[in-house]
Coordinates of C-alpha atoms in Angstrom, one line a residue:
M1 CA -14.2 -3.4 17.4
L2 CA -14.7 -4.9 14.0
F3 CA -12.1 -2.5 12.5
L4 CA -9.3 -3.7 14.7
A5 CA -10.5 -7.4 14.6
S6 CA -10.3 -7.4 10.7
V7 CA -6.7 -6.1 10.6
L8 CA -5.5 -8.5 13.2
F9 CA -7.1 -11.4 11.4
L10 CA -5.6 -10.3 8.1
S11 CA -2.1 -9.8 9.7
I12 CA -2.2 -13.3 11.2
V13 CA -3.3 -14.8 7.9
G14 CA -0.4 -12.9 6.4
I15 CA 2.1 -14.7 8.7
L16 CA 0.6 -18.1 7.9
F17 CA 0.8 -17.6 4.1
V18 CA 4.2 -15.9 4.2
H19 CA 5.4 -19.1 5.8
S20 CA 3.6 -21.3 3.2
A21 CA 4.4 -19.2 0.2
G22 CA 8.0 -18.4 1.0
S23 CA 9.1 -21.6 2.7
Y24 CA 10.8 -23.2 -0.4
W25 CA 12.0 -19.8 -1.8
S26 CA 13.7 -19.1 1.6
Q27 CA 15.4 -22.5 1.6
V28 CA 16.8 -22.0 -1.9
H29 CA 17.8 -18.3 -1.8
Y30 CA 18.1 -17.4 1.9
K31 CA 19.2 -20.7 3.5
D32 CA 21.4 -19.1 6.3
Q33 CA 18.9 -16.4 7.2
L34 CA 15.8 -16.3 9.5
P35 CA 12.6 -17.7 8.0
F36 CA 10.3 -15.2 6.3
A37 CA 7.5 -16.0 8.7
F38 CA 9.6 -15.3 11.8
K39 CA 10.7 -11.9 10.3
Q40 CA 7.0 -11.1 9.4
G41 CA 5.9 -12.0 13.0
S42 CA 8.6 -9.7 14.3
Y43 CA 7.6 -6.9 12.0
L44 CA 4.0 -7.4 13.1
I45 CA 4.9 -7.0 16.8
V46 CA 6.8 -3.8 16.0
G47 CA 3.9 -2.5 13.9
I48 CA 1.3 -3.2 16.7
L49 CA 3.5 -1.6 19.3
G50 CA 4.0 1.4 17.0
A51 CA 0.2 1.6 16.5
L52 CA -0.4 1.5 20.3
F53 CA 2.1 4.3 20.8
I54 CA 0.7 6.5 18.0
R55 CA -2.9 5.9 19.2
N56 CA -2.5 8.0 22.3
K57 CA -0.2 10.8 21.1
S58 CA -1.7 14.2 20.7
F59 CA 0.9 15.5 18.3
I60 CA -0.7 13.4 15.6
R61 CA -3.5 16.0 15.6
L62 CA -1.2 19.0 15.0
P63 CA -0.8 20.5 11.4
R64 CA 2.8 21.2 12.2
F65 CA 3.5 17.5 12.7
W66 CA 2.3 16.6 9.2
L67 CA 4.4 19.4 7.7
I68 CA 7.5 17.9 9.5
I69 CA 6.7 14.4 8.3
Y70 CA 6.1 15.7 4.8
V71 CA 9.5 17.4 4.7
F72 CA 11.3 14.3 6.0
S73 CA 9.5 12.1 3.4
I74 CA 10.8 14.4 0.6
L75 CA 14.3 14.2 2.1
F76 CA 14.1 10.4 2.2
L77 CA 12.9 10.3 -1.4
I78 CA 15.9 12.4 -2.5
G79 CA 18.2 10.3 -0.4
V80 CA 17.1 7.0 -1.9
L81 CA 18.2 8.3 -5.3
I82 CA 21.8 9.0 -4.1
P83 CA 24.3 6.1 -5.0
G84 CA 25.5 4.4 -1.9
I85 CA 22.3 5.2 0.1
G86 CA 19.6 3.8 -2.1
V87 CA 19.4 0.1 -2.7
V88 CA 18.4 -1.2 -6.2
R89 CA 15.9 -4.1 -6.1
N90 CA 14.0 -5.5 -9.0
G91 CA 15.2 -2.7 -11.3
S92 CA 14.1 0.1 -8.9
Q93 CA 16.2 2.2 -6.6
S94 CA 13.4 2.5 -4.0
W95 CA 15.0 1.2 -0.8
I96 CA 17.3 2.4 2.0
S97 CA 19.0 -0.4 3.9
L98 CA 18.8 -0.2 7.7
G99 CA 20.7 -3.4 8.3
F100 CA 18.0 -5.4 10.0
M101 CA 15.4 -4.4 7.3
N102 CA 15.0 -2.4 4.1
F103 CA 13.0 0.9 4.4
Q104 CA 11.0 2.1 1.4
P105 CA 10.6 5.9 1.6
A106 CA 7.6 5.8 -0.7
E107 CA 5.6 4.1 2.1
L108 CA 6.3 7.1 4.4
A109 CA 5.5 9.5 1.6
K110 CA 2.0 8.0 1.1
I111 CA 1.2 8.8 4.8
A112 CA 2.8 12.2 4.7
V113 CA 1.1 13.4 1.5
L114 CA -2.4 12.3 2.6
G115 CA -2.0 13.7 6.1
M116 CA -0.6 17.0 4.7
L117 CA -3.4 17.3 2.2
A118 CA -6.1 16.6 4.8
F119 CA -4.9 19.2 7.4
S120 CA -4.1 21.9 4.8
L121 CA -7.6 21.6 3.3
A122 CA -9.2 21.7 6.7
Y123 CA -7.4 24.4 8.6
E124 CA -6.2 27.0 6.1
K125 CA -8.5 29.5 4.5
K126 CA -7.6 29.9 0.9
T127 CA -9.2 30.9 -2.5
K128 CA -10.0 28.1 -4.9
G129 CA -6.9 28.9 -7.0
Q130 CA -4.7 28.6 -3.9
I131 CA -6.3 25.3 -3.0
Y132 CA -5.7 23.9 -6.5
F133 CA -2.1 25.1 -6.6
Q134 CA -1.2 24.0 -3.1
S135 CA -2.9 20.5 -3.4
A136 CA -1.0 20.0 -6.8
V137 CA 2.3 20.9 -5.2
I138 CA 1.8 18.7 -2.2
L139 CA 1.0 15.7 -4.4
L140 CA 3.2 16.2 -7.4
L141 CA 6.5 16.9 -5.6
P142 CA 6.8 13.5 -4.0
I143 CA 5.2 11.8 -7.0
S144 CA 8.0 13.1 -9.2
F145 CA 10.7 11.6 -7.0
I146 CA 8.8 8.3 -6.7
M147 CA 8.6 8.1 -10.5
I148 CA 12.3 8.7 -10.9
Q149 CA 13.1 5.5 -8.9
P150 CA 10.9 4.3 -10.8
D151 CA 8.0 3.0 -8.7
F152 CA 4.8 3.4 -10.8
G153 CA 2.7 1.3 -8.5
S154 CA 3.2 3.4 -5.4
A155 CA 2.7 6.6 -7.5
F156 CA -0.5 5.3 -8.9
V157 CA -1.9 4.3 -5.5
L158 CA -1.0 7.6 -3.9
I159 CA -2.6 9.6 -6.8
V160 CA -5.9 7.7 -6.7
A161 CA -6.1 7.8 -2.9
S162 CA -5.4 11.6 -3.0
F163 CA -8.3 12.0 -5.5
F164 CA -10.7 10.2 -3.1
L165 CA -9.5 12.6 -0.3
L166 CA -9.9 15.7 -2.5
F167 CA -13.3 14.6 -3.7
A168 CA -14.4 14.2 0.0
A169 CA -13.0 17.7 0.6
G170 CA -15.5 19.1 -1.9
L171 CA -13.3 20.1 -4.8
P172 CA -15.4 20.6 -7.9
L173 CA -15.6 18.1 -10.7
K174 CA -13.8 20.4 -13.2
F175 CA -10.7 20.0 -11.1
F176 CA -10.7 16.3 -11.5
V177 CA -11.4 16.5 -15.2
T178 CA -8.5 18.9 -15.7
V179 CA -6.1 16.8 -13.6
G180 CA -7.4 13.6 -15.2
I181 CA -6.7 14.8 -18.7
T182 CA -3.3 16.0 -17.6
G183 CA -2.6 12.6 -16.0
I184 CA -3.6 10.7 -19.1
V185 CA -1.2 12.8 -21.2
A186 CA 1.6 12.3 -18.6
L187 CA 0.9 8.5 -18.5
V188 CA 1.2 8.3 -22.3
A189 CA 4.5 10.2 -22.1
L190 CA 5.8 7.9 -19.3
I191 CA 4.9 4.8 -21.3
A192 CA 6.6 6.2 -24.4
S193 CA 9.8 7.2 -22.4
A194 CA 10.2 3.7 -20.9
P195 CA 9.7 0.7 -23.3
Y196 CA 9.3 -1.8 -20.4
R197 CA 6.0 -0.1 -19.4
L198 CA 4.7 -0.7 -22.9
D199 CA 5.9 -4.3 -22.7
R200 CA 3.9 -4.7 -19.5
I201 CA 0.7 -3.4 -21.1
Q202 CA 1.2 -5.7 -24.1
S203 CA 1.9 -8.7 -21.8
F204 CA -1.3 -7.8 -19.9
L205 CA -3.3 -7.9 -23.0
D206 CA -1.6 -11.1 -24.2
P207 CA 0.7 -12.6 -21.6
W208 CA 1.4 -15.6 -23.9
S209 CA 3.1 -13.3 -26.4
D210 CA 6.1 -13.4 -24.1
P211 CA 5.6 -16.3 -21.7
L212 CA 9.1 -16.5 -20.5
G213 CA 9.6 -12.7 -20.2
T214 CA 7.1 -9.9 -19.4
G215 CA 4.2 -12.3 -19.3
F216 CA 5.8 -14.9 -17.0
Q217 CA 4.5 -13.7 -13.7
A218 CA 0.9 -13.1 -15.0
I219 CA 0.8 -16.6 -16.5
Q220 CA 2.2 -18.3 -13.4
S221 CA -0.3 -16.5 -11.2
L222 CA -3.2 -17.6 -13.3
L223 CA -1.9 -21.2 -13.2
A224 CA -2.0 -20.9 -9.4
V225 CA -5.5 -19.4 -9.3
G226 CA -7.3 -21.2 -12.1
P227 CA -7.1 -24.9 -11.0
A228 CA -7.8 -24.1 -7.3
G229 CA -11.5 -24.7 -7.5
L230 CA -13.8 -24.2 -4.5
F231 CA -11.5 -25.3 -1.7
G232 CA -8.0 -25.2 -3.2
F233 CA -5.2 -27.8 -2.7
G234 CA -4.9 -27.2 1.1
Y235 CA -2.6 -25.2 3.2
G236 CA 1.0 -25.7 2.3
N237 CA 0.2 -27.6 -0.9
S238 CA 0.8 -24.9 -3.4
R239 CA 2.7 -26.0 -6.5
Q240 CA 3.5 -22.6 -8.0
K241 CA 5.7 -21.6 -4.9
F242 CA 8.3 -24.1 -6.0
L243 CA 10.2 -21.5 -8.0
Y244 CA 7.5 -21.2 -10.7
L245 CA 6.2 -17.9 -9.3
P246 CA 9.1 -15.6 -8.4
E247 CA 9.2 -14.4 -4.7
P248 CA 5.7 -15.7 -4.1
Q249 CA 5.7 -14.3 -0.5
N250 CA 5.6 -10.7 -1.8
D251 CA 3.4 -9.2 -4.5
F252 CA 1.8 -12.5 -5.6
I253 CA 1.1 -14.0 -2.2
F254 CA -2.7 -13.8 -3.0
S255 CA -2.0 -16.2 -5.8
I256 CA -0.7 -18.8 -3.4
L257 CA -3.5 -18.1 -0.9
L258 CA -6.1 -18.7 -3.6
E259 CA -4.2 -21.8 -4.9
E260 CA -4.3 -23.3 -1.4
T261 CA -7.7 -22.2 -0.1
G262 CA -9.7 -21.8 -3.3
F263 CA -12.7 -19.6 -3.8
I264 CA -13.8 -20.0 -0.2
G265 CA -10.5 -18.8 1.2
G266 CA -10.4 -15.9 -1.3
F267 CA -14.0 -14.9 -0.4
I268 CA -13.1 -14.9 3.4
I269 CA -10.1 -12.7 2.8
I270 CA -12.0 -10.3 0.5
S271 CA -14.8 -10.1 3.1
A272 CA -12.3 -9.2 5.8
F273 CA -10.9 -6.4 3.7
V274 CA -14.4 -5.2 2.9
L275 CA -15.2 -5.2 6.6
F276 CA -12.0 -3.2 7.3
F277 CA -12.8 -0.6 4.6
T278 CA -16.5 -0.2 5.6
T279 CA -15.7 0.2 9.3
G280 CA -12.9 2.7 8.4
F281 CA -15.2 4.9 6.3
A282 CA -17.9 4.6 9.0
M283 CA -15.5 5.9 11.6
A284 CA -14.7 8.8 9.2
A285 CA -18.5 9.5 8.8
R286 CA -18.9 9.7 12.6
T287 CA -15.9 12.0 13.0
K288 CA -16.9 15.6 13.5
T289 CA -13.5 17.3 13.1
R290 CA -13.0 18.0 9.4
A291 CA -9.2 17.4 9.3
Y292 CA -9.6 14.1 11.1
Q293 CA -12.4 13.0 8.9
L294 CA -10.4 13.7 5.7
T295 CA -7.3 12.0 7.1
I296 CA -9.2 8.8 7.9
I297 CA -10.9 8.9 4.5
G298 CA -7.5 9.3 2.8
F299 CA -5.8 6.5 4.7
T300 CA -8.7 4.1 4.3
S301 CA -8.8 4.9 0.5
L302 CA -5.0 4.3 0.3
L303 CA -5.3 0.8 1.6
A304 CA -8.4 0.1 -0.4
V305 CA -6.8 1.2 -3.7
Q306 CA -3.7 -0.8 -2.9
T307 CA -5.7 -3.9 -2.1
F308 CA -7.8 -3.6 -5.3
L309 CA -4.7 -3.1 -7.4
N310 CA -2.9 -6.1 -6.0
M311 CA -5.8 -8.4 -6.3
G312 CA -6.5 -7.1 -9.8
V313 CA -2.9 -7.9 -10.9
V314 CA -3.0 -11.4 -9.3
T315 CA -6.2 -12.3 -11.1
G316 CA -5.2 -10.9 -14.5
L317 CA -7.6 -7.9 -14.4
L318 CA -4.8 -5.3 -14.3
P319 CA -1.2 -5.1 -15.6
V320 CA 1.6 -6.1 -13.3
T321 CA 2.6 -3.1 -11.1
G322 CA 4.6 -4.4 -8.1
V323 CA 2.2 -3.4 -5.3
T324 CA 2.0 -5.4 -2.1
L325 CA -1.2 -6.7 -0.5
P326 CA -1.7 -4.8 2.8
F327 CA -1.2 -6.8 6.0
I328 CA -0.5 -10.1 4.1
S329 CA 2.4 -9.6 1.7
Y330 CA 5.9 -10.1 3.2
G331 CA 7.8 -6.9 4.1
G332 CA 8.7 -5.0 7.2
S333 CA 8.5 -1.5 5.6
S334 CA 5.0 -2.2 4.3
L335 CA 3.6 -3.9 7.4
V336 CA 5.0 -1.5 10.0
T337 CA 3.8 1.6 8.1
T338 CA 0.4 0.0 7.5
W339 CA 0.0 -0.6 11.2
G340 CA 1.2 3.0 11.7
I341 CA -1.8 4.1 9.6
I342 CA -4.1 2.0 11.8
G343 CA -2.7 3.8 14.9
I344 CA -3.4 7.2 13.3
I345 CA -6.9 6.3 12.3
L346 CA -7.7 5.0 15.9
N347 CA -6.1 8.1 17.4
L348 CA -8.2 10.6 15.3
A349 CA -11.4 8.6 15.6
N350 CA -11.1 8.2 19.4
D351 CA -10.2 11.9 19.9
S352 CA -13.3 12.9 17.9
I353 CA -15.4 10.7 20.1
R354 CA -14.0 12.3 23.3
E355 CA -14.5 15.8 21.8
G356 CA -18.1 14.9 21.0
R357 CA -18.7 13.7 24.6
R358 CA -17.3 16.8 26.1

């Protein structure tokens, strides 16, 4: 199956470039700990086993399951804001330490919100007003807690993916216009309330206005991508990973990948993502059960938006947001939950095929 082959390929590439991008950073800052690549490989095994487990479980197809997951995600989002439970990292209190890894509740919230939206729209008979109100509550409640952390990148990805799902569900255009205008007003208010967000926009427009501050990451990323040419400098030969680009194994791993493999390598990775997204949407199109179809669309859109946002930041097309590249960026929370999404998609798609045959 091309869908599964593409995600396996991207995950293996992720381990290779987590090793390359994070090798020097690991030696300097985490000398006595396990290498990033070893941890990423362990997370991948856990993610694949989790996906295999989820693929064959019937409770994934129950509306009650998504309600339970949604409630738990809200509790985790509240818990991460409590001092002593939440872990502050890069200025955001977005993590809960589990000892062997850090868990990011926003990752679970993305899955819970999209699943809850899909099943509520498919199975419950409501008036248009009830649909608008319930959809807004399901989405805005976790978004509010995510923004308090603050984690604007995760909130933005979740909102856009939810819009794709709601559009596929047939909500009228005036709903999106109303929500869009409200969102723009809220965005302006958020920028005005936090000066660092305005600084990020200014550094996006002109990163050289503050080359050692807000524009540093964007400049170092462009210095990695720009000189790479057609074939790059070769695997392991990145220069920006030597403490020029902060934590290159995370959000800016695509910069290192492009620096080492050039245009050709970038084209192959983007092609693999496109194959993954097109096969994911094709599976949704073949799915006859409405709730399953909307769920697959929502999850595929979620990963597509996150991929586009990360690549846009790396190449200077979008402001820095702190969003990881699915399957490739280092991180157990992100990789395991992403593979959980794969398991859910395979579960719903396969069940629809079986129902069609019966």
